[in-house]
Coordinates of C-alpha atoms and ligand atoms in Angstrom, one line a residue:
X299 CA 144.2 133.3 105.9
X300 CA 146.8 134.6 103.7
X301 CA 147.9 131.0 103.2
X302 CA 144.8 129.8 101.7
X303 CA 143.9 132.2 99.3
X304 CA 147.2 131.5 98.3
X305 CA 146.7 128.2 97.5
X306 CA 143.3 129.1 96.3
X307 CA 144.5 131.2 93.8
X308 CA 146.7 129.0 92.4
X309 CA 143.8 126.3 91.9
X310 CA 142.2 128.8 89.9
X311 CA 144.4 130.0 87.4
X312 CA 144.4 126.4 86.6
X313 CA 142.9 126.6 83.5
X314 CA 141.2 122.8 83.9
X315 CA 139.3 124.6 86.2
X316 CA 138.7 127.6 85.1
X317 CA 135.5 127.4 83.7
X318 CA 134.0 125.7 87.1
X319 CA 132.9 127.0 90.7
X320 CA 135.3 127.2 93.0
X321 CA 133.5 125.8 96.0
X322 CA 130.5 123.8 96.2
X323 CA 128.4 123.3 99.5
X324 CA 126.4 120.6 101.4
X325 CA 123.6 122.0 103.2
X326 CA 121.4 119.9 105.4
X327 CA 118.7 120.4 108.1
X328 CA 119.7 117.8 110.8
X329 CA 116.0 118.3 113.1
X330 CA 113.6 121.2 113.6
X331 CA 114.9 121.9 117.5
X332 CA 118.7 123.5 118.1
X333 CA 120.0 123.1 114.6
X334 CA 120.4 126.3 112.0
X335 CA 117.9 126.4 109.2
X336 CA 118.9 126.0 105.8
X337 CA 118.6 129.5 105.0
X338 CA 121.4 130.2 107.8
X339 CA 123.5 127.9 106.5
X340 CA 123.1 129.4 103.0
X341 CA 123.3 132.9 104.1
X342 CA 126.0 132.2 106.4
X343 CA 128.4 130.2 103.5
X344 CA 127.3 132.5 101.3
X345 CA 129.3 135.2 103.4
X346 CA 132.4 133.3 104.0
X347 CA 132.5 132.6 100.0
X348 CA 132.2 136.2 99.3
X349 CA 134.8 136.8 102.2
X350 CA 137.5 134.5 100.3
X351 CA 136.4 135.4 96.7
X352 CA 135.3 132.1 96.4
X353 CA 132.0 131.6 93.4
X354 CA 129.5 129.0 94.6
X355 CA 128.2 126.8 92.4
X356 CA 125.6 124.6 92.7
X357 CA 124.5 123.6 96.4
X358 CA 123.7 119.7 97.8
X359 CA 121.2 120.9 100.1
X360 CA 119.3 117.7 102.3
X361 CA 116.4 119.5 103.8
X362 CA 114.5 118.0 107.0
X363 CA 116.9 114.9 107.4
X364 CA 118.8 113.5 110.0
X365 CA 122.0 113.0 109.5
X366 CA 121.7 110.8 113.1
X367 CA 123.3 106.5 112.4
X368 CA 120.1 105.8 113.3
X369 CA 118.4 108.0 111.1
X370 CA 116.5 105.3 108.0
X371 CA 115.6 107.8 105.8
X372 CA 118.1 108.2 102.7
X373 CA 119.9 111.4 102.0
X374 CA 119.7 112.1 98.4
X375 CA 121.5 114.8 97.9
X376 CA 124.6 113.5 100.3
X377 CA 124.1 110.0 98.1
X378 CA 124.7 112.7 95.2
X379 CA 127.4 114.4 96.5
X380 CA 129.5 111.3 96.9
X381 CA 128.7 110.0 92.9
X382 CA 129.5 113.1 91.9
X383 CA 133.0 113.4 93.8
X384 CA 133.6 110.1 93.0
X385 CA 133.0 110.1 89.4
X386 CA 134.8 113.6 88.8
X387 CA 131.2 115.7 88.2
X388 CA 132.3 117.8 91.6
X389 CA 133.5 120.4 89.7
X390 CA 134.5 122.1 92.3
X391 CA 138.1 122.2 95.0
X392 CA 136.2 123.3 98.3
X393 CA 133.2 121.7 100.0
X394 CA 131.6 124.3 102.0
X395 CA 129.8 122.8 104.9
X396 CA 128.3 124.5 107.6
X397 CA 129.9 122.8 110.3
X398 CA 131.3 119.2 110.4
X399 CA 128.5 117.2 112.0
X400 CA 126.7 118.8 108.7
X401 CA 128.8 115.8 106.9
X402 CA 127.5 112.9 108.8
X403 CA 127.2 111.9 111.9
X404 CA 128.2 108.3 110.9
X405 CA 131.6 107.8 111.9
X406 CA 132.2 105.6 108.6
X407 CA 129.8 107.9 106.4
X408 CA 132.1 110.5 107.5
X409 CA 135.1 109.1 106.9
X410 CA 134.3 107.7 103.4
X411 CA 133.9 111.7 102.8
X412 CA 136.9 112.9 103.8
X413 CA 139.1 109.8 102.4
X414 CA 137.1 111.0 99.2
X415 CA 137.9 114.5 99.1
X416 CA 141.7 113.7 99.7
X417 CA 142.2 111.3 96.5
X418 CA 140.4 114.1 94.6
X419 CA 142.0 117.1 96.1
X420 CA 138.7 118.9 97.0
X421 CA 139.6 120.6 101.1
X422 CA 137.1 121.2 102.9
X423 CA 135.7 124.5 104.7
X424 CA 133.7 124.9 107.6
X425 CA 131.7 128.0 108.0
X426 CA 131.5 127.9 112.0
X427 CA 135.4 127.0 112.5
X428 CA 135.9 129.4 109.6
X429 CA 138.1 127.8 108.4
X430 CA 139.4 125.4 105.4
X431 CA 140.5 121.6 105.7
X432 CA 143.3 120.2 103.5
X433 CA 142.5 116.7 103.0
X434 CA 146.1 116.0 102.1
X435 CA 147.4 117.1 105.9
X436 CA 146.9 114.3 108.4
X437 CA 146.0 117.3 111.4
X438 CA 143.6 118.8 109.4
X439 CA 142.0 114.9 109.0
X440 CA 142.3 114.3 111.9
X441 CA 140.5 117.5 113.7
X442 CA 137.1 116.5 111.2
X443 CA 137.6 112.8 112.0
X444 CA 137.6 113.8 115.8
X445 CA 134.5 116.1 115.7
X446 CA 132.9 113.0 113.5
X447 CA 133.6 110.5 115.9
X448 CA 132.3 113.1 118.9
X449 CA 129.5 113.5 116.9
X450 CA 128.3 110.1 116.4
X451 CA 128.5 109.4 120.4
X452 CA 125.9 111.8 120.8
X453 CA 123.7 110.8 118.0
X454 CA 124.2 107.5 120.1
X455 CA 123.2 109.0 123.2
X456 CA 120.9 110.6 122.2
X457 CA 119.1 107.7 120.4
X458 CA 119.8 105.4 123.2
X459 CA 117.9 107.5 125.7
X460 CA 114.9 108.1 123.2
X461 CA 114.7 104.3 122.7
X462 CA 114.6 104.0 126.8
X463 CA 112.1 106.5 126.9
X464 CA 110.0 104.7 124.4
X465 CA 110.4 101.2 125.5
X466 CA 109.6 102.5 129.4
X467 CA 106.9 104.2 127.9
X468 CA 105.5 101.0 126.1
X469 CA 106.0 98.8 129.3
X470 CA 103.8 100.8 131.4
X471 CA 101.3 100.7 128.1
X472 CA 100.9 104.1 128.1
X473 CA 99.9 106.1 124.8
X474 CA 102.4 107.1 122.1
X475 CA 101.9 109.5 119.4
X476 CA 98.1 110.8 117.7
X477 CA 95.4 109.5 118.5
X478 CA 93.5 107.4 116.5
X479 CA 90.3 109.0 115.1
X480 CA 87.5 108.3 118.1
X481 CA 90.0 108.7 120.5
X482 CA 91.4 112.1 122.1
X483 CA 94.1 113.0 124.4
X484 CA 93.8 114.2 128.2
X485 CA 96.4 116.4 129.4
X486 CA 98.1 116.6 132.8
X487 CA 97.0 120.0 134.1
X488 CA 100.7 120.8 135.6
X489 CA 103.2 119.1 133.4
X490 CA 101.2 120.0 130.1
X491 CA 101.9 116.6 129.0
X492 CA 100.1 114.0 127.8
X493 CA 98.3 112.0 130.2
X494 CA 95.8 109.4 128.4
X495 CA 93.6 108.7 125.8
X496 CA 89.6 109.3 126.5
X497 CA 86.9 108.2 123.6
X498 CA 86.0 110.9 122.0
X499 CA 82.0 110.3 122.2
X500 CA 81.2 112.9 119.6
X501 CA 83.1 110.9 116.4
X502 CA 83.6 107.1 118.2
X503 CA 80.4 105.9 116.5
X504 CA 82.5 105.4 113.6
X505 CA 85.5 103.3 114.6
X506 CA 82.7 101.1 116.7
X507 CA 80.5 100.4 113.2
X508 CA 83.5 99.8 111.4
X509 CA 84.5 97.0 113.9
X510 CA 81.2 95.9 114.3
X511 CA 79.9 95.6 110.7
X512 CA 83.6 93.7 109.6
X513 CA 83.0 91.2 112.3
X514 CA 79.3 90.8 110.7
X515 CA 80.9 90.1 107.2
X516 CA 80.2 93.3 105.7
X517 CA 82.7 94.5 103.0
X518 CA 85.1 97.5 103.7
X519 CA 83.2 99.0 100.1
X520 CA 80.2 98.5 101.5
X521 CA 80.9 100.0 104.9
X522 CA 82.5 103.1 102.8
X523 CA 79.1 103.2 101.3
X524 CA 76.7 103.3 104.3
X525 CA 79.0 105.2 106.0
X526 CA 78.6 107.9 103.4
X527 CA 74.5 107.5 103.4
X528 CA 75.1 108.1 106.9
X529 CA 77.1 111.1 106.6
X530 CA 79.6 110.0 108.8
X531 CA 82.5 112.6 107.6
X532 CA 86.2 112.6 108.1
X533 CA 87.4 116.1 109.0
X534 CA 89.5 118.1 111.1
X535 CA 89.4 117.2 114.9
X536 CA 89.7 120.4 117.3
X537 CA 92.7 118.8 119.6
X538 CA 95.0 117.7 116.5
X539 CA 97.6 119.9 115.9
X540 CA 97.6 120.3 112.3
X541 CA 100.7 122.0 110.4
X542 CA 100.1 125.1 109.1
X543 CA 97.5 124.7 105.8
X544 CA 97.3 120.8 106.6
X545 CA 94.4 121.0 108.1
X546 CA 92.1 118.3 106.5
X547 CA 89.3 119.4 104.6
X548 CA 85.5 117.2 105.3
X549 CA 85.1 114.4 103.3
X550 CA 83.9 111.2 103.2
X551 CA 85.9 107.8 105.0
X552 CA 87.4 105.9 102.0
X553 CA 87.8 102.4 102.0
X554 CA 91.5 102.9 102.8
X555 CA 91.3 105.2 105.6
X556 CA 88.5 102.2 106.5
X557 CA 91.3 99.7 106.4
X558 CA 93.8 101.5 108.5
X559 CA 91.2 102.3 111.4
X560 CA 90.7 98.4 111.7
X561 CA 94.2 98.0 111.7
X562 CA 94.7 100.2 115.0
X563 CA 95.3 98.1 118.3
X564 CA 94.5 101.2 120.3
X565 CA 90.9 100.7 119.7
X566 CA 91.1 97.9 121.8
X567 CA 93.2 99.6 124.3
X568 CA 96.2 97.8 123.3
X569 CA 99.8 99.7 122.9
X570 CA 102.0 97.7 120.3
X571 CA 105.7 98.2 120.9
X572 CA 108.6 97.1 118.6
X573 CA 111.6 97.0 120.1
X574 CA 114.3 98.8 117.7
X575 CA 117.2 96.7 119.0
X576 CA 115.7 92.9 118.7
X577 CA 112.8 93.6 116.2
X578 CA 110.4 92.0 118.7
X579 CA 106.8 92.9 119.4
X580 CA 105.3 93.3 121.9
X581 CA 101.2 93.8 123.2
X582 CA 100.9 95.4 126.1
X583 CA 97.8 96.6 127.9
X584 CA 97.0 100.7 126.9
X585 CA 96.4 102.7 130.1
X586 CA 93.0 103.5 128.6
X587 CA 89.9 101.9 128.2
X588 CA 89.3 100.3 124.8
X589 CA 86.3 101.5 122.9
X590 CA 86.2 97.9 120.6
X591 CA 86.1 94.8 122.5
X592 CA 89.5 92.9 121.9
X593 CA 87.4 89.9 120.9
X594 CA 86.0 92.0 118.1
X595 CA 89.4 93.4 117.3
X596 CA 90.7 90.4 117.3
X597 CA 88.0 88.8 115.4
X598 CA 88.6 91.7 112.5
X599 CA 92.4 91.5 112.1
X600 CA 91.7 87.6 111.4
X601 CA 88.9 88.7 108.7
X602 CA 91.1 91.5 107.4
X603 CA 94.0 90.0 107.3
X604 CA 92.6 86.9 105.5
X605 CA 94.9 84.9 102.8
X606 CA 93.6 84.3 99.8
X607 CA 90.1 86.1 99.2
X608 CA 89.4 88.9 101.2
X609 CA 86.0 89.3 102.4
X610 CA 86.6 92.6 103.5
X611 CA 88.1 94.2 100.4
X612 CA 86.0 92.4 97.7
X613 CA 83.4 93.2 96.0
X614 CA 80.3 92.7 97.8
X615 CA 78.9 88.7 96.3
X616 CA 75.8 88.2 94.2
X617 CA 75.0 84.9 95.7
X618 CA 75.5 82.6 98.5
X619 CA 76.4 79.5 97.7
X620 CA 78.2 79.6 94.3
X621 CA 81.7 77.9 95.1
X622 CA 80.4 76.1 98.0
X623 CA 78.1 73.9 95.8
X624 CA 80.1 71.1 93.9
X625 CA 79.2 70.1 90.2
X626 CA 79.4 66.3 90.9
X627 CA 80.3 64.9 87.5
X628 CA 84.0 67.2 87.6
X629 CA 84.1 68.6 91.3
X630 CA 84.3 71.8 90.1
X631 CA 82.4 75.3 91.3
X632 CA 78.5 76.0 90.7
X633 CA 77.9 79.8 88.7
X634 CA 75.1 81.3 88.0
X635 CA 73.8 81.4 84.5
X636 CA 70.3 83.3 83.2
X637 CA 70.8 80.6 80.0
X638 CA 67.2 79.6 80.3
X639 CA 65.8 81.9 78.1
X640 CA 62.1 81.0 78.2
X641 CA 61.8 81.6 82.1
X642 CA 64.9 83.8 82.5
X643 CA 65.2 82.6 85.7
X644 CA 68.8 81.8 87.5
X645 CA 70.2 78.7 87.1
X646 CA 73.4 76.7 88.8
X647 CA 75.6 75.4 86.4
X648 CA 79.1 74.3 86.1
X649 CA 82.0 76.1 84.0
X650 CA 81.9 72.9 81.9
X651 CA 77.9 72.8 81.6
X652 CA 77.6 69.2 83.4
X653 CA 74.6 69.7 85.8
X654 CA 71.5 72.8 85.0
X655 CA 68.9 73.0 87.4
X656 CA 67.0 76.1 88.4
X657 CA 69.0 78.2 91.6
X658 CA 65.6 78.8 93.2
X659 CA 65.1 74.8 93.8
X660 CA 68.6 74.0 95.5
X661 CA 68.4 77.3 97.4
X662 CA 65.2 76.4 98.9
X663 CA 66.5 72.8 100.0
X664 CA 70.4 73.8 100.9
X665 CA 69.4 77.1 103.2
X666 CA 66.7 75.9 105.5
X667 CA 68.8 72.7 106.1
X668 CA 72.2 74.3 106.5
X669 CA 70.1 76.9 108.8
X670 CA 68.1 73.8 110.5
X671 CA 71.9 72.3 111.4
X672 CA 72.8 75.5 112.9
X673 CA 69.9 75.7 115.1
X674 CA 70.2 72.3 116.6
X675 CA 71.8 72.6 120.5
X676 CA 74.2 69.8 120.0
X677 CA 75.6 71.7 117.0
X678 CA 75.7 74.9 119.1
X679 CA 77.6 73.5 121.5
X680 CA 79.6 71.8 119.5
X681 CA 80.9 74.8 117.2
X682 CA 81.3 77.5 120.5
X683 CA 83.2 75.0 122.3
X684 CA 86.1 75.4 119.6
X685 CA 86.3 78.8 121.2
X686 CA 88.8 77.1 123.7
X687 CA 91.7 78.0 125.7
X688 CA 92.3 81.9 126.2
X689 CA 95.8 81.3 126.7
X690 CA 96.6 80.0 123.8
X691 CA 95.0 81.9 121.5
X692 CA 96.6 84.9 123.1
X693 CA 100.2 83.3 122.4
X694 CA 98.9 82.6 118.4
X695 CA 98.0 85.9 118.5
X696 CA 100.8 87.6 119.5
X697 CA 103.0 85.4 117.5
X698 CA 101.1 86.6 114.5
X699 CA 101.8 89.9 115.1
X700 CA 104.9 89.6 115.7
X701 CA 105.3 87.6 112.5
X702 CA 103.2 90.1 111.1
X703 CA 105.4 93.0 111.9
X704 CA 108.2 91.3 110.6
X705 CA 107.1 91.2 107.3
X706 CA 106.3 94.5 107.1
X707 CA 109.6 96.0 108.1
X708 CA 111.3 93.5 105.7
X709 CA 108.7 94.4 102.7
X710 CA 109.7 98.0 103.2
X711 CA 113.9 97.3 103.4
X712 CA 115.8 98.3 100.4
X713 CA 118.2 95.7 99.8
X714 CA 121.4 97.2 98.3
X715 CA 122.4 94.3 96.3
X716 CA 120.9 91.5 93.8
X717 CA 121.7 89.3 96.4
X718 CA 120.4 90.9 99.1
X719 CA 116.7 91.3 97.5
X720 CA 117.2 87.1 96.7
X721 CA 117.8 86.8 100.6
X722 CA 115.1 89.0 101.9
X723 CA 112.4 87.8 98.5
X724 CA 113.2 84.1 100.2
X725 CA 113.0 85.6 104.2
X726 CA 109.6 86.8 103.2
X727 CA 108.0 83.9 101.5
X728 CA 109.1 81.9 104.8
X729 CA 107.3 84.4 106.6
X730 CA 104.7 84.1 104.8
X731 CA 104.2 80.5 105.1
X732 CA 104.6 81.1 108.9
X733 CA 102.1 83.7 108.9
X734 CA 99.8 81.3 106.8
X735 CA 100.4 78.2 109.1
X736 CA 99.5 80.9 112.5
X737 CA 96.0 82.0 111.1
X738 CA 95.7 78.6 110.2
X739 CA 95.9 77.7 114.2
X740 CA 94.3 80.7 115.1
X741 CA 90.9 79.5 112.9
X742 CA 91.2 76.2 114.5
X743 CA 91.6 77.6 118.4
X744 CA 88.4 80.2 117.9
X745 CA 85.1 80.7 116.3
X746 CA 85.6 81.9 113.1
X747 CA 83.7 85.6 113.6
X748 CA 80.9 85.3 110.8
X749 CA 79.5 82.0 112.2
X750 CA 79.8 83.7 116.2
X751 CA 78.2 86.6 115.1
X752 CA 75.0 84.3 113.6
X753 CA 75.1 82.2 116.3
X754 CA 75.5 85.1 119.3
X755 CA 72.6 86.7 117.7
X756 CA 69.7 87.4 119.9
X757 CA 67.2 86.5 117.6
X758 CA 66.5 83.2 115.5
X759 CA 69.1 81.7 113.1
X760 CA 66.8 82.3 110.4
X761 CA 66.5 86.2 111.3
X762 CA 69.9 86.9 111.8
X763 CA 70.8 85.0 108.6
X764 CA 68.0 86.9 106.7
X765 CA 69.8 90.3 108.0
X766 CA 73.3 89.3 107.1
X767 CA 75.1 90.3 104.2
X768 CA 75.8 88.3 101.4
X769 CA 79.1 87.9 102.1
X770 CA 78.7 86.4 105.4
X771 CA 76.4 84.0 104.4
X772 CA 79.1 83.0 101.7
X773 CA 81.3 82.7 104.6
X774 CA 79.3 80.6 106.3
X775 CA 78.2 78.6 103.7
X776 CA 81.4 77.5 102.9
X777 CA 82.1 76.8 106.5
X778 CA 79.2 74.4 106.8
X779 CA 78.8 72.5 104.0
X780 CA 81.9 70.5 103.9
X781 CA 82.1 66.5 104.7
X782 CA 83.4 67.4 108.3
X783 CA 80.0 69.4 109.2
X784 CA 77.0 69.8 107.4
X785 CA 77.8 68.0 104.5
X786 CA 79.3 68.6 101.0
X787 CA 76.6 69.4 98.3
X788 CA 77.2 68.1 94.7
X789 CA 74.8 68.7 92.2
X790 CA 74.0 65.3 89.9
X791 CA 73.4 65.5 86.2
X792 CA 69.8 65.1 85.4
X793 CA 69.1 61.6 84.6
X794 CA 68.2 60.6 80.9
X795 CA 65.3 59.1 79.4
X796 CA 63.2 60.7 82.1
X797 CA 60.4 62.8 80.6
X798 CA 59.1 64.1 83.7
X799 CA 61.5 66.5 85.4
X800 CA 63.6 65.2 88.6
X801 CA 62.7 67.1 91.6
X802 CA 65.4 69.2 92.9
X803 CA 65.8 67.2 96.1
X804 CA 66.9 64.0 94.3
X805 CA 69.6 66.1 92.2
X806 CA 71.4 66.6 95.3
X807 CA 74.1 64.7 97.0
X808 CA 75.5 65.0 100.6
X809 CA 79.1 63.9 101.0
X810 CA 79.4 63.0 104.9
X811 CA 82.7 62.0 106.9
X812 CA 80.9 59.2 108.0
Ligands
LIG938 ZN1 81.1 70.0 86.0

C-alpha cells in the first residue's frame, strides 16, 4: 500500500490537478439475483476512498443493467464514462470500480477501457481485490484483461443455457412469461412452477368480444366505446405479481391496450418463438386450450394489420358506399353533400361536381342488388370456396409473421452510423413490400373476414347486413362492387334538355368483366 499512496500523492500535488477529485467511480447493478446493490458498492468504495485519502467525485452509476454481451439495453452512464475519458472531462487519476466484471463483461468493451485509461494515465482500483491497477504495467493489464475474458465466458454460458431453456421451452409450446389478460396461470403443486395457462372465465368475456366484434368490422374506437357502456374494466388481477405500488388502478380498456390484446397469439393457443441466434419465427402449438378460434385470430391479424386504411383504427364511417361508387364522367370517388338546400336531403356527388343525384335513390337500387347477389347459392359457393387449401394458408401465414417480426426488430435497431440507418431505411421498405405482397396472397387464399362473417350468419343476408357496422358494410361494398363480381357502379351526369327528372335507376351504370 505504501507504494501507492506514494504515487498518489505525487499525482496530487500536481497542481493541474489540484482543483479535481482524485478518484471517480463506475457503479452498476449487473441483475437483481447474486450481485451487490448499488448502495454496497457505494458504501463499500466509499470506504476504500476514505481508507487511501482519496475525494470522490462525481459517480457513473448504471443502475438495473446488465453488463452481460448479450445484454441490448445501452449503458448510459458507461457510454458516458468513455466520452468523458476520452475527451479529457474525467477529471479524475483512479477509476474506482467495485470489482472488474463491474467494467464490462464484453471482452472488447473491456478492453477499449483499460487501453483508455492507459493513454490517459487514469489506474484503476478495485474495491473487492482492494487494490489499484496501473494501466501503464503490462501484469497489472493483464490480471483485468484475464478476469474480463473469464467473465465474458460466463455471460456466454450463461446466456447460452437461458436460450436452450427457452427454445426447449418453445418447442414443447409451453407458456412463457404473464399471461395475457383472460388467461391465468396453473401451478404444479410440488415444483411451485408454472404449469399452464387456464381461461380465466371471470375476465375472458373481454378478449372473446374484442376478437369477435374486429372480425365483424367493428372499429377498435368503437369497441373501446361499448366496452366502456359495458363496464368491462381493466384492473388488477389477483394471480399477477405486481411490484410494489404498481399495482394497476380500474379503468377503462383503451383503444391501445385494445390493439395489443388482438395482437396476442396466446389467445389462440399459439406460443410464438424467435430464435435469438437465426432471427426466425416460429408458431408452435401452446399447451393450452385457445379461448379465440385461430380462424378468428387469424382473420383479426389480417384486418388489424391491414395496409393502407385501417378499418380497425379509423374512425367509425358515415356511409357505405362513398368510395366504392364511381363518378363516371372522371372516375373519381362519390361524397356526400347536403348542397340541396330546399330538401336538405343527402346527395352523391363528385369532388369535381360532375354527377348530383339524391343518396337515398342510388342506395335504395345498389344495396338490395349487391344484397340480392350475395344471397344467390352459386355466389355463395363461389366466394367460400376461395377459402381453399389449409396448408397453404398456414405457410402465408407463418411467413407473414415471420416477415412481420422482422420488421419490428429492425424498426426498433439503432443504427450507429448514416450509413447504417440508409441500409436498414432500404431493408425495411423491402420488407415491406414483402409483407405487402404476403397479405396480398393471404386475401386471395381465404375469405376476407367481413364478407364470412355476413355470409356465416345464421340469419338472412339482409338481417345480418342491417346489424353490421358501417364499416363492414364499407368493407363489403367495396369488395362487391368491382367488374370482377358484382359490378362497378358509376354514376352518369343527368342528361340535358330533359325537363322531367331521370329516374335514379337509369343514372346508373354497371361495369362487368364480361
Ligand atoms: Zn367527377
Amino acid at each position: 500500500m505504501a507504494t501507492q499512496t506514494a504515487h498518489i500523492g505525487a499525482l496530487i500535488t500536481n497542481p493541474t490537478s489540484a482543483a479535481l477529485s482524485d478518484a471517480r467511480e463506475y457503479r452498476r447493478l449487473s441483475d437483481d439475483r447474486g450481485g451487490n446493490s448499488i448502495q454496497e458498492q457505494a458504501d463499500g468504495n466509499k470506504e476504500a476512498a476514505d481508507g487511501q485519502s482519496w475525494n470522490l467525485g462525481a459517480p457513473y452509476v448504471d443502475a438495473d443493467r446488465s453488463a452481460s454481451s448479450f445484454a441490448t439495453r445501452k449503458r448510459d452512464d458507461f457510454e458516458r464514462l468513455i466520452s468523458d475519458l476520452e475527451t479529457g472531462n474525467f477529471g479524475a487519476r483512479i477509476l474506482m470500480l467495485w470489482e472488474s466484471s463491474r467494467g464490462s463483461r464484453k471482452v472488447s468493451e473491456w478492453a477499449r477501457l483499460i487501453d483508455l485509461c492507459r493513454a490517459v494515465h487514469v489506474m484503476i482500483w478495485v474495491t473487492t481485490h482492494g487494490r489499484l491497477y496501473d494501466m501503464e504495467k503490462w501484469s497489472d493489464r493483464k490480471v483485468l484483461l484475464g478476469e474480463a475474458i473469464e467473465n465474458e465466458g460466463e455471460s456466454e454460458r450463461i446466456s447460452v443455457r437461458g436460450r436452450r431453456t427457452a427454445a426447449s421451452q418453445a418447442k414443447l409450446g409451453r407458456p412463457h412469461g404473464l399471461a395475457p389478460y383472460g388467461l391465468m396461470p396453473t401451478y404444479d403443486p410440488k415444483t411451485g412452477k408454472l404449469d399452464n395457462w387456464i381461461e380465466d372465465e371471470a375476465i375472458s368475456i373481454v378478449p372473446k368480444e374484442l376478437f369477435r366484434l374486429l372480425e365483424k368490422g367493428y372499429s377498435l374506437r368503437a369497441i373501446e366505446r361499448l366496452f366502456l357502456k359495458r363496464g368491462y374494466l381493466n384492473g388488477p388481477r389477483p394471480y399477477v405479481k405486481y411490484k410494489e405500488g404498481k399495482e394497476p388502478k380500474e379503468r377503462p380498456f383503451t383503444r391501445h391496450n385494445l390493439r395489443n390484446m388482438a395482437t396476442r397469439h396466446a389467445y389462440a393457443g399459439v406460443r410464438v418463438h424467435t430464435d435469438p441466434e437465426s432471427g426466425k419465427t416460429e408458431e408452435i402449438q401452446g399447451t393450452w386450450d385457445w379461448i379465440v378460434s385461430p380462424e378468428r385470430f387469424y382473420n383479426v391479424q389480417r384486418i388489424i394489420n391491414a395496409p393502407g386504411r385501417n378499418p380497425a383504427e379509423s374512425r367509425e364511417p358515415k356511409y357505405e358506399l362513398t368510395m366504392t361508387l364511381k363518378c363516371d364522367p372522371c372516375g373519381g370517388p362519390i361524397t356526400v353533400t347536403r348542397a340541396n338546400l330546399k330538401s336538405h336531403r343527402e346527395s352523391y356527388t363528385c369532388r369535381d361536381g360532375h354527377v348530383f343525384i339524391a343518396k337515398a335513390d342510388v342506395d335504395a337500387i345498389v344495396i338490395p342488388a349487391m344484397l340480392g347477389y350475395l344471397a344467390r347459392p352459386d355466389v355463395y359457393e363461389m366466394l367460400t370456396a376461395r377459402k381453399a387449401d389449409d396448408e397453404n394458408v398456414r405457410k402465408v401465414r407463418a411467413d407473414l409473421a415471420q416477415a412481420r417480426a422482422n420488421r419490428e426488430e429492425m424498426e426498433k435497431a439503432t443504427p450507429e452510423s448514416l450509413s447504417e440507418a440508409r441500409v436498414l431505411a432500404r431493408s425495411i421498405e423491402a420488407l415491406a413490400d414483402k409483407i405487402a405482397g404476403l397479405e396480398e396472397q393471404e386475401r386471395g387464399l381465404t375469405l376476407p373476414p367481413v364478407l364470412a362473417s355476413l355470409l356465416g350468419a345464421a340469419e338472412s343476408v339482409e338481417e345480418s347486413w342491417e346489424k353490421a357496422p358501417i364499416s363492414a358494410r364499407r368493407e363489403i361494398a367495396k369488395i362487391i362492387l368491382t367488374p370482377q363480381l358484382f359490378g362497378e357502379a358509376r354514376i352518369l351526369r343527368a342528361p340535358r334538355d330533359v325537363f322531367d327528372p331521370v329516374p335514379a335507376s337509369e343514372r346508373i351504370d354497371w361495369r362487368r368483366v364480361a
